[in-house]
Coordinates of C-alpha atoms in Angstrom, one line a residue:
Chain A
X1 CA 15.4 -19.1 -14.0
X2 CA 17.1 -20.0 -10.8
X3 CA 19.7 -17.4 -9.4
X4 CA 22.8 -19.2 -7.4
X5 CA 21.3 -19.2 -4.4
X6 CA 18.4 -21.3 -5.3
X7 CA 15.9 -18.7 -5.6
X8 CA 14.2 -17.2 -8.8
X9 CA 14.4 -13.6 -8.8
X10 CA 12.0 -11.4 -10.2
X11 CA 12.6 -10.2 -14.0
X12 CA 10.7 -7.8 -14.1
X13 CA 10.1 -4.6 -11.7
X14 CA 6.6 -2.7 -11.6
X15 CA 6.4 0.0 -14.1
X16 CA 4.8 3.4 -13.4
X17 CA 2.6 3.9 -15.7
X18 CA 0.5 7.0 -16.9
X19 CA -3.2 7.4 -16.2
X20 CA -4.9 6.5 -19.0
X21 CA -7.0 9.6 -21.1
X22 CA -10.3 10.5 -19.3
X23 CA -13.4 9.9 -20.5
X24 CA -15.1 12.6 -22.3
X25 CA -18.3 12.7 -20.3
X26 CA -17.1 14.8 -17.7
X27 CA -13.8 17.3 -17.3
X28 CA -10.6 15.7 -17.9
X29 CA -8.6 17.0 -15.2
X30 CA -11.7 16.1 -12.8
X31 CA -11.4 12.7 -13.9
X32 CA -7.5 12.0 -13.2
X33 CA -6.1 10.2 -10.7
X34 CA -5.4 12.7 -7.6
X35 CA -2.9 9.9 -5.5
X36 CA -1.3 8.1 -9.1
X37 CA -1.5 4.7 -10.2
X38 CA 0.8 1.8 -11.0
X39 CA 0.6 -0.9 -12.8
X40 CA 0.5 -4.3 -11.2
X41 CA 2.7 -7.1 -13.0
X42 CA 0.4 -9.7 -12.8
X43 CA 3.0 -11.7 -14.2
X44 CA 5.2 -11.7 -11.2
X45 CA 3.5 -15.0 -9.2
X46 CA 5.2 -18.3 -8.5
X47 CA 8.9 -17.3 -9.7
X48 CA 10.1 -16.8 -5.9
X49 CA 10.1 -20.2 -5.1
X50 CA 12.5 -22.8 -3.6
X51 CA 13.3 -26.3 -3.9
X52 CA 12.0 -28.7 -1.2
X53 CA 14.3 -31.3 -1.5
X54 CA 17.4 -29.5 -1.0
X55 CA 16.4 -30.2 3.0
X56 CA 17.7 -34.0 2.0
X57 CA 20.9 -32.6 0.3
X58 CA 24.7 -33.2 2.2
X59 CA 25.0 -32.4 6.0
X60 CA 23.4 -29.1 6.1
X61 CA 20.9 -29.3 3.6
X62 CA 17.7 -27.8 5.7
X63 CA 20.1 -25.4 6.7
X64 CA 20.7 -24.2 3.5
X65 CA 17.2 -24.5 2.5
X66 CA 15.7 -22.4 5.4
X67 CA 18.0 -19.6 4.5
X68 CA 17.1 -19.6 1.2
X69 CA 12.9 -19.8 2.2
X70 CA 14.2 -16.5 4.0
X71 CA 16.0 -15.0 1.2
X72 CA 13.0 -16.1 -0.7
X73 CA 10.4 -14.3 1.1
X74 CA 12.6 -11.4 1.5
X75 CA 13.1 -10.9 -2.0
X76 CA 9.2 -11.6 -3.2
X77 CA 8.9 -8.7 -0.2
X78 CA 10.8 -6.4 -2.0
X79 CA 9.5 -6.7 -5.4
X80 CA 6.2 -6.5 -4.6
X81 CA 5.5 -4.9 -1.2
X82 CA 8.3 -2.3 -0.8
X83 CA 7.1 -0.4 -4.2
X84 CA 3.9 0.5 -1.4
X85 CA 5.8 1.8 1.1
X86 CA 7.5 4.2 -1.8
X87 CA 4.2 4.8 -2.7
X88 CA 2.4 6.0 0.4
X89 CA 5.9 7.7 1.3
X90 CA 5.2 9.9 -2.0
X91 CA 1.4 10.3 -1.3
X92 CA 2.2 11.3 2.3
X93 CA 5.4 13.8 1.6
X94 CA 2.9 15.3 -1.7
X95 CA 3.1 19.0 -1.5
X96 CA 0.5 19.3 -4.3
X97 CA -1.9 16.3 -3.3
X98 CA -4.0 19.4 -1.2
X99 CA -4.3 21.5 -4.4
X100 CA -5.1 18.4 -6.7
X101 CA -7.8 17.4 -4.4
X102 CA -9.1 20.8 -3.9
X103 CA -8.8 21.1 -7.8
X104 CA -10.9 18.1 -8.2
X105 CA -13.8 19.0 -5.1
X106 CA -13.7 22.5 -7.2
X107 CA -14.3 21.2 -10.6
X108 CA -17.5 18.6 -9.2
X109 CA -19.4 21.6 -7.4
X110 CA -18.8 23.7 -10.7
X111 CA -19.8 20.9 -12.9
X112 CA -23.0 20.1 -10.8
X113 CA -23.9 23.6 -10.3
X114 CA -23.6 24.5 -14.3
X115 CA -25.9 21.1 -15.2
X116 CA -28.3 22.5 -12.2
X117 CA -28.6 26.0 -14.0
X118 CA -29.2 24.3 -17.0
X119 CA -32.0 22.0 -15.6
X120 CA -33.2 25.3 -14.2
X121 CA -33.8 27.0 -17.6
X122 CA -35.4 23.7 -19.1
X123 CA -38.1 23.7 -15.8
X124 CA -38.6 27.7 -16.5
X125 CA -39.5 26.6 -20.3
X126 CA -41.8 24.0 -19.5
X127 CA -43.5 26.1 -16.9
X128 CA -43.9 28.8 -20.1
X129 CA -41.9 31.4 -18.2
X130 CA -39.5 34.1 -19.7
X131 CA -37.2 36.1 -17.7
X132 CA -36.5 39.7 -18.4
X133 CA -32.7 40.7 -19.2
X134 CA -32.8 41.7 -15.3
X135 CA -34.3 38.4 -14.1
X136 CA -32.3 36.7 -16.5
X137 CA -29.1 38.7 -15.1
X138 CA -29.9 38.1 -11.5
X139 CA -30.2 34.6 -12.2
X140 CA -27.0 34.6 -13.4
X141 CA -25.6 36.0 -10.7
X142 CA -27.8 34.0 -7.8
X143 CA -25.8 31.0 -9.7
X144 CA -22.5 32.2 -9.9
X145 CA -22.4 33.3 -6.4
X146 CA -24.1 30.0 -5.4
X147 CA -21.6 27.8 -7.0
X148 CA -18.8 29.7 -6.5
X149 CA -19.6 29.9 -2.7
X150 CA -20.2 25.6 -2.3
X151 CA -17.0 24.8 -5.0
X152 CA -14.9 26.8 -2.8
X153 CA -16.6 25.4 0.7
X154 CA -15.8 21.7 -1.1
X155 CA -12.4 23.0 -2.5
X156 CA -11.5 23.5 1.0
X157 CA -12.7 20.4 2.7
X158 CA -10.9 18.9 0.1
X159 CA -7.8 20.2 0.8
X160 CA -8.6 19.5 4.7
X161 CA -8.9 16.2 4.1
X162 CA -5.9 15.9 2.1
X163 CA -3.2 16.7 5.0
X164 CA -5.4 14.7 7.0
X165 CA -5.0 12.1 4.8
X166 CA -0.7 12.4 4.7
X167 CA -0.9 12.6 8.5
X168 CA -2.7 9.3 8.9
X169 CA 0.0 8.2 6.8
X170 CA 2.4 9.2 8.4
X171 CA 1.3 8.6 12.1
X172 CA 2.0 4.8 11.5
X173 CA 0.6 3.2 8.2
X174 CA 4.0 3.4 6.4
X175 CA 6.8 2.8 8.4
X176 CA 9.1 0.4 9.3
X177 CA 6.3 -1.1 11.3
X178 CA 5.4 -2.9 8.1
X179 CA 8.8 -4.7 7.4
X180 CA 7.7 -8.6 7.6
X181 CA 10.3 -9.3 10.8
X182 CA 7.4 -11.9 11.5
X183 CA 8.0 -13.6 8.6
X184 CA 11.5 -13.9 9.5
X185 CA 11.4 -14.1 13.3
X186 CA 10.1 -17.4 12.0
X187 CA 12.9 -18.6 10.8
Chain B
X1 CA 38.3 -38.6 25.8
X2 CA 38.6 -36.8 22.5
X3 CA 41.5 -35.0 21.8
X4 CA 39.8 -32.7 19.2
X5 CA 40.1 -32.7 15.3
X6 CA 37.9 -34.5 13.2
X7 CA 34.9 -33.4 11.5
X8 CA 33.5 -30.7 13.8
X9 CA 29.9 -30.4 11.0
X10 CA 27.0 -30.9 13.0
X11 CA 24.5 -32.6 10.7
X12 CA 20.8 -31.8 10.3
X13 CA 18.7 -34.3 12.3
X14 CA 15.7 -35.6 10.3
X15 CA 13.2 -33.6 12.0
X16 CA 15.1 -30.7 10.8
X17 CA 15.1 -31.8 7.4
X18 CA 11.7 -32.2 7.4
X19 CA 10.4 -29.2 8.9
X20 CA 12.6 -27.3 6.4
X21 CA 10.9 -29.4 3.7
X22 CA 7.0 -28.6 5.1
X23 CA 8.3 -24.9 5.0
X24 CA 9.9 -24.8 1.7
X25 CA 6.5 -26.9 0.3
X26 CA 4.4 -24.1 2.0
X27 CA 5.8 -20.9 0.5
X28 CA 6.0 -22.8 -2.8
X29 CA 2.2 -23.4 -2.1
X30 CA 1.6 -19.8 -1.1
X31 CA 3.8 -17.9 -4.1
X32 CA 1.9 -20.3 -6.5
X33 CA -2.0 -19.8 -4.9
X34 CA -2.2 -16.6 -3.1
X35 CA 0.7 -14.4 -4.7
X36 CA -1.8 -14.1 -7.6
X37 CA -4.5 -12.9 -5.5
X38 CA -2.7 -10.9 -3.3
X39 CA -1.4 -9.2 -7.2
X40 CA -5.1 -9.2 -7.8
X41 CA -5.6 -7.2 -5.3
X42 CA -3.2 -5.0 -6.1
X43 CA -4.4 -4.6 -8.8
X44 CA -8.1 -3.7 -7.7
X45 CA -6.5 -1.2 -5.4
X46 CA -4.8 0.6 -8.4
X47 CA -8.1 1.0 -10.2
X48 CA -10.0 2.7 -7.4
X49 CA -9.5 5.9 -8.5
X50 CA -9.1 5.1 -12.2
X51 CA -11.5 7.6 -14.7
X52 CA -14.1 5.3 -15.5
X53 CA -14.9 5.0 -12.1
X54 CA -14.7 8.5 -11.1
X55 CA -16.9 9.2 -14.0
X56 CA -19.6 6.7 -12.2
X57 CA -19.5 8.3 -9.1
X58 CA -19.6 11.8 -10.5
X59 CA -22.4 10.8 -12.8
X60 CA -24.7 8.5 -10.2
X61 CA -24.3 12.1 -8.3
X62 CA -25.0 14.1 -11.2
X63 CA -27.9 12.4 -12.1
X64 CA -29.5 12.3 -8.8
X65 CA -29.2 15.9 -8.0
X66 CA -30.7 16.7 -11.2
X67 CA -33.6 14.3 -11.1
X68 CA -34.0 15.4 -7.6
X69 CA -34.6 19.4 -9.0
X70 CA -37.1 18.1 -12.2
X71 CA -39.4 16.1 -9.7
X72 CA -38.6 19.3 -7.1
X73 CA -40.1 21.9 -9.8
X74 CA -42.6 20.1 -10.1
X75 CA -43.8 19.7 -6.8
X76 CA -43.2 23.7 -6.8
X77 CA -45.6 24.7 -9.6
X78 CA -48.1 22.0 -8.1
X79 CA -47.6 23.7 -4.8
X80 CA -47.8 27.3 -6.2
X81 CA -51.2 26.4 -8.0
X82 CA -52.7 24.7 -4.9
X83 CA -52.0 28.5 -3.2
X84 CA -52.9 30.2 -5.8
X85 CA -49.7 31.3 -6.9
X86 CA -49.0 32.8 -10.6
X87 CA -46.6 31.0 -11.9
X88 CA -45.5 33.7 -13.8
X89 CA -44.8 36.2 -11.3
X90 CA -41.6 36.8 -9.8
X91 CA -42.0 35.1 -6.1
X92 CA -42.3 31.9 -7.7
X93 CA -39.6 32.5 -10.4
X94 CA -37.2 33.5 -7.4
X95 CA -38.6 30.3 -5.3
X96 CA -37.8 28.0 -8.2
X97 CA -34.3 29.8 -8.6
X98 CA -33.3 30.0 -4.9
X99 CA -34.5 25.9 -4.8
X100 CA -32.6 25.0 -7.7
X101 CA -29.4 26.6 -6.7
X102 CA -30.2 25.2 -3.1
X103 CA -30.1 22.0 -4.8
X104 CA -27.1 22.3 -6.9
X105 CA -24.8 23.0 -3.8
X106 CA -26.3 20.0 -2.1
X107 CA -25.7 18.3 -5.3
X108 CA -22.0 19.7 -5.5
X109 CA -20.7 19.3 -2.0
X110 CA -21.7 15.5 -2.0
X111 CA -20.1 15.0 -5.5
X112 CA -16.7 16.6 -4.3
X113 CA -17.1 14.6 -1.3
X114 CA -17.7 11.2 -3.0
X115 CA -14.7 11.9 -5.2
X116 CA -12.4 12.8 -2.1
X117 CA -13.8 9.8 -0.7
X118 CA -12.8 7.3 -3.1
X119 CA -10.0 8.4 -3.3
X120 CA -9.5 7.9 0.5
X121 CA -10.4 4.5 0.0
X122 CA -7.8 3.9 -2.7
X123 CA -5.2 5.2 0.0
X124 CA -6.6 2.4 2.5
X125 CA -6.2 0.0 -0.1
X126 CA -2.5 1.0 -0.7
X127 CA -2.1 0.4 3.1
X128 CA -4.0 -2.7 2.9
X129 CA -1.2 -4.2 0.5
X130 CA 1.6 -3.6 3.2
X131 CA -0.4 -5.0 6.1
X132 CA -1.1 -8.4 3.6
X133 CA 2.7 -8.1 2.8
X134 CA 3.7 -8.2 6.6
X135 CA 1.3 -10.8 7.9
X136 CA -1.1 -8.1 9.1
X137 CA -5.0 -7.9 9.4
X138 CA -6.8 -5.6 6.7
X139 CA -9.4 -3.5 6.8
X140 CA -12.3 -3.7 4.7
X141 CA -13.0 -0.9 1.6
X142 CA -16.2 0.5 1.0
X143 CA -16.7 -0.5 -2.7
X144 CA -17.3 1.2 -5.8
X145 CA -21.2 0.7 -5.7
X146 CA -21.1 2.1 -2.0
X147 CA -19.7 4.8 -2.8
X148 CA -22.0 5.9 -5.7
X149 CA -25.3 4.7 -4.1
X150 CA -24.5 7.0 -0.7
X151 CA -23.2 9.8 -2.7
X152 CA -26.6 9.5 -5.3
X153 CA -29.2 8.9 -2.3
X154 CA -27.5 11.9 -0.6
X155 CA -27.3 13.8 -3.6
X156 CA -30.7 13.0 -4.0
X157 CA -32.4 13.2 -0.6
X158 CA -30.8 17.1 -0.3
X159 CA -31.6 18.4 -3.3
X160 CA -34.7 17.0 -3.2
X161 CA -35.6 19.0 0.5
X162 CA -34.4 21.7 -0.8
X163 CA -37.1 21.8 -2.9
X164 CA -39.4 20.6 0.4
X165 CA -38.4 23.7 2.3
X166 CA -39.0 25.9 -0.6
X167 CA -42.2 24.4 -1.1
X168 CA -43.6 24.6 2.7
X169 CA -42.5 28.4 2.2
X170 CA -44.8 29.0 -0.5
X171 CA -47.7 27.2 0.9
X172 CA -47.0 29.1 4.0
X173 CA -46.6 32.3 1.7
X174 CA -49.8 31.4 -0.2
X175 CA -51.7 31.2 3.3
X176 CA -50.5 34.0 4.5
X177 CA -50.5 36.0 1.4
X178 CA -54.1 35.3 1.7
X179 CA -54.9 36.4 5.3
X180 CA -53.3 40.1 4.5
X181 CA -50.4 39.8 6.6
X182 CA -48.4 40.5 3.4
X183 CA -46.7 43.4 5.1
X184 CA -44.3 40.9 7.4
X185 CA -43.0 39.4 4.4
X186 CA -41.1 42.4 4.0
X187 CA -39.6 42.0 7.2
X188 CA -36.1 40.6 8.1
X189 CA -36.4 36.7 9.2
X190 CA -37.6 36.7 13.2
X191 CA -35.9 34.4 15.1
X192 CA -38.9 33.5 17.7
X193 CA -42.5 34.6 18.1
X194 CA -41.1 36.3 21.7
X195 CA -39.1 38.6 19.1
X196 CA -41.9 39.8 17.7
X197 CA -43.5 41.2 21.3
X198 CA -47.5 42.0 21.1
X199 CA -47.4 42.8 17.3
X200 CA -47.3 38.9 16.5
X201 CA -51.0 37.4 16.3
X202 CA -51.9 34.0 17.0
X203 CA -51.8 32.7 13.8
X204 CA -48.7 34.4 12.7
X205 CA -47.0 33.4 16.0
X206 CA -47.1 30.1 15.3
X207 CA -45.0 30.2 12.3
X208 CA -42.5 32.5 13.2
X209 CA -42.0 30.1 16.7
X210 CA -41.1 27.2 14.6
X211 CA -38.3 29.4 12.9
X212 CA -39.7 29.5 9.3
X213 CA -38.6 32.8 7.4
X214 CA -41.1 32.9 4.6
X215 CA -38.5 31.7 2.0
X216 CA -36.8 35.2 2.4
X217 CA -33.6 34.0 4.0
X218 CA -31.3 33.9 1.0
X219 CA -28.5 32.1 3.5
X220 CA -31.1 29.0 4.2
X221 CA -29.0 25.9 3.6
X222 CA -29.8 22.4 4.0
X223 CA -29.2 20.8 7.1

């Protein structure tokens, strides 16, 4: 539908949407998302457009025309690139992104070391061998150490990598630098 | 000359109107062919990081590691009867632990670090849509199946020397074991044959040169 100045505006905004339930195969909370997602409205193509004949209309007409293409732009702009800057500005100013990475860096090492222990005891049986309570204890213990000692190392990269992350985003990828003033310099 | 008053519009001059035309006819043309992809990609973007595909990357790592410590124990108890080696006692029961859990943390850091990874990537692509949005040049996103291959070959290639180093040990052990010189097994690690002053003989020099500790290091880690 056209709006008064020529242009069709959007009708619908994008939706935040919940990640959906994790598959069972592996831990749930290892399996959400750590930065969020969104839902993109695929629907949202071809409605910002303009009229091309209006450039033929009364005195002004490609007057009026180029300042609604601008209108135009800056309004498809808004409705479906300025969500990302909100976006990265959350991911970036996240004071639990860190501890949901580490969470998830934490929970893979675990998961991997407690399949490797596993695999362990299946090669043990085929080789015939039985551990006494002590072995059997120590081995415990050699694992639980173990993985503790690499999910924590990996916890903490994690997290490293996490303010890293925010401070690359910060440093430049999401400010005002990405306002389309080309598109309009244009003009 | 004029004395003012009139119509003081200026009129668009047919060039003008044309451009204005071209223009209009080209965002029309872009909103209507490349809107959808650039939502397309949006879309692609949002999905990086989605549960099915962490669940890949997790598994393709999972697997790996884990096929990585079957064919390793293997290798081991071929190893260990090559030397001689019960597999029954308790050196090679320790060797086959100390491998596997040698294993699992190679195993673990590269799945934690395939997750974080991807979901680096998902952060590039969020930057990606602003730089398409302002006119900008994009950088390229290592996919999905990158991601999981590098993550299951690494997964794969350090477990799997993990299970190498253990292995030279317990030849090593098995040769040495053999030639009497049990008694230096008992010994901490020595860091070079010089270390060792006149009590090292040839044969054991050579091995404690090159750095190997007999598989008694409990800190040895992939490298």
């Amino acid at each position: 539908m056209l709006g008064l100045n020529g242009i069709n505006f959007p009708q619908t905004q994008q939706p935040v949407q919940a990640a959906p339930a994790a598959a069972p195969a592996f831990n749930a909370g290892l399996l959400s998302s750590i930065i969020g997602q969104q839902n993109v409205d695929m629907g949202y193509t071809g409605m910002t457009r303009v009229d091309p004949g209006q450039a033929f209309r009364g005195d002004q007409g490609a007057s009026t025309l180029l300042g609604q293409l601008s209108r135009a732009q800056w309004t498809d702009w808004k409705a479906r690139f300025a969500p990302y800057v909100d976006r990265l500005t959350d991911i970036a100013t996240d004071d639990d992104l860190a501890t949901r990475s580490s969470t998830q860096a934490y929970t893979a090492a675990n998961q991997i070391n407690n399949n490797a222990q596993r695999s362990l005891q299946m090669n043990q049986a085929s080789y015939g061998l039985q551990l006494s309570p002590d072995e059997q204890a120590a081995q415990n213990r050699k694992f639980a150490l173990s993985g503790a000692a690499t999910a924590v190392q990996s916890a903490n990269d994690a997290r490293a990598g996490a303010v890293d992350l925010q401070q690359s985003i910060l440093a430049g990828n999401a400010g005002l630098s990405q306002i389309p003033d080309k598109v309009l310099n244009q003009m | 000359m004029s004395g003012g008053g009139g119509d003081t519009d200026i009129e668009d001059t047919p060039e003008q109107r044309y451009l204005a035309q071209v223009a209009a006819e080209k965002w029309n043309f872009a909103q209507d062919n490349l809107a959808p992809l650039q939502n397309e990609y949006m879309q692609q973007v949002e999905q990086m990081d989605s549960p099915g595909r962490k669940s890949y990357i997790m598994g393709r790592a999972n697997q790996s590691t884990q096929a990585a410590i079957g064919r390793g124990a293997e290798q081991l108890g071929n190893e260990a009867q090559a030397a001689g080696i019960d597999p029954s006692s308790g050196k090679f029961k320790g060797l086959m632990m100390d491998a596997t859990t040698d294993a699992a943390s190679a195993g673990g850091e590269v799945a934690a670090r395939a997750l974080a990874e991807q979901d680096n990537q998902k952060a590039l692509g969020l930057q990606n849509v602003l730089a398409i949005g302002s006119g900008q040049d994009t950088r390229a996103l290592a996919g999905l199946t990158d991601m999981s291959s590098l993550s299951a070959q690494q997964a794969r290639g350090d477990a799997y020397n993990a299970f190498n180093r253990r292995s030279a040990n317990l030849q090593t052990l098995g040769t040495l074991a053999g030639a009497g010189t049990s008694y230096y097994l008992n010994q901490n690690p020595m860091k070079s044959a010089s270390q060792m002053g006149g009590i090292v003989d040839q044969p054991l020099g050579n091995g404690m040169g090159s750095g190997n500790n007999y598989g008694l290091d409990m800190n040895q880690r992939y490298t």
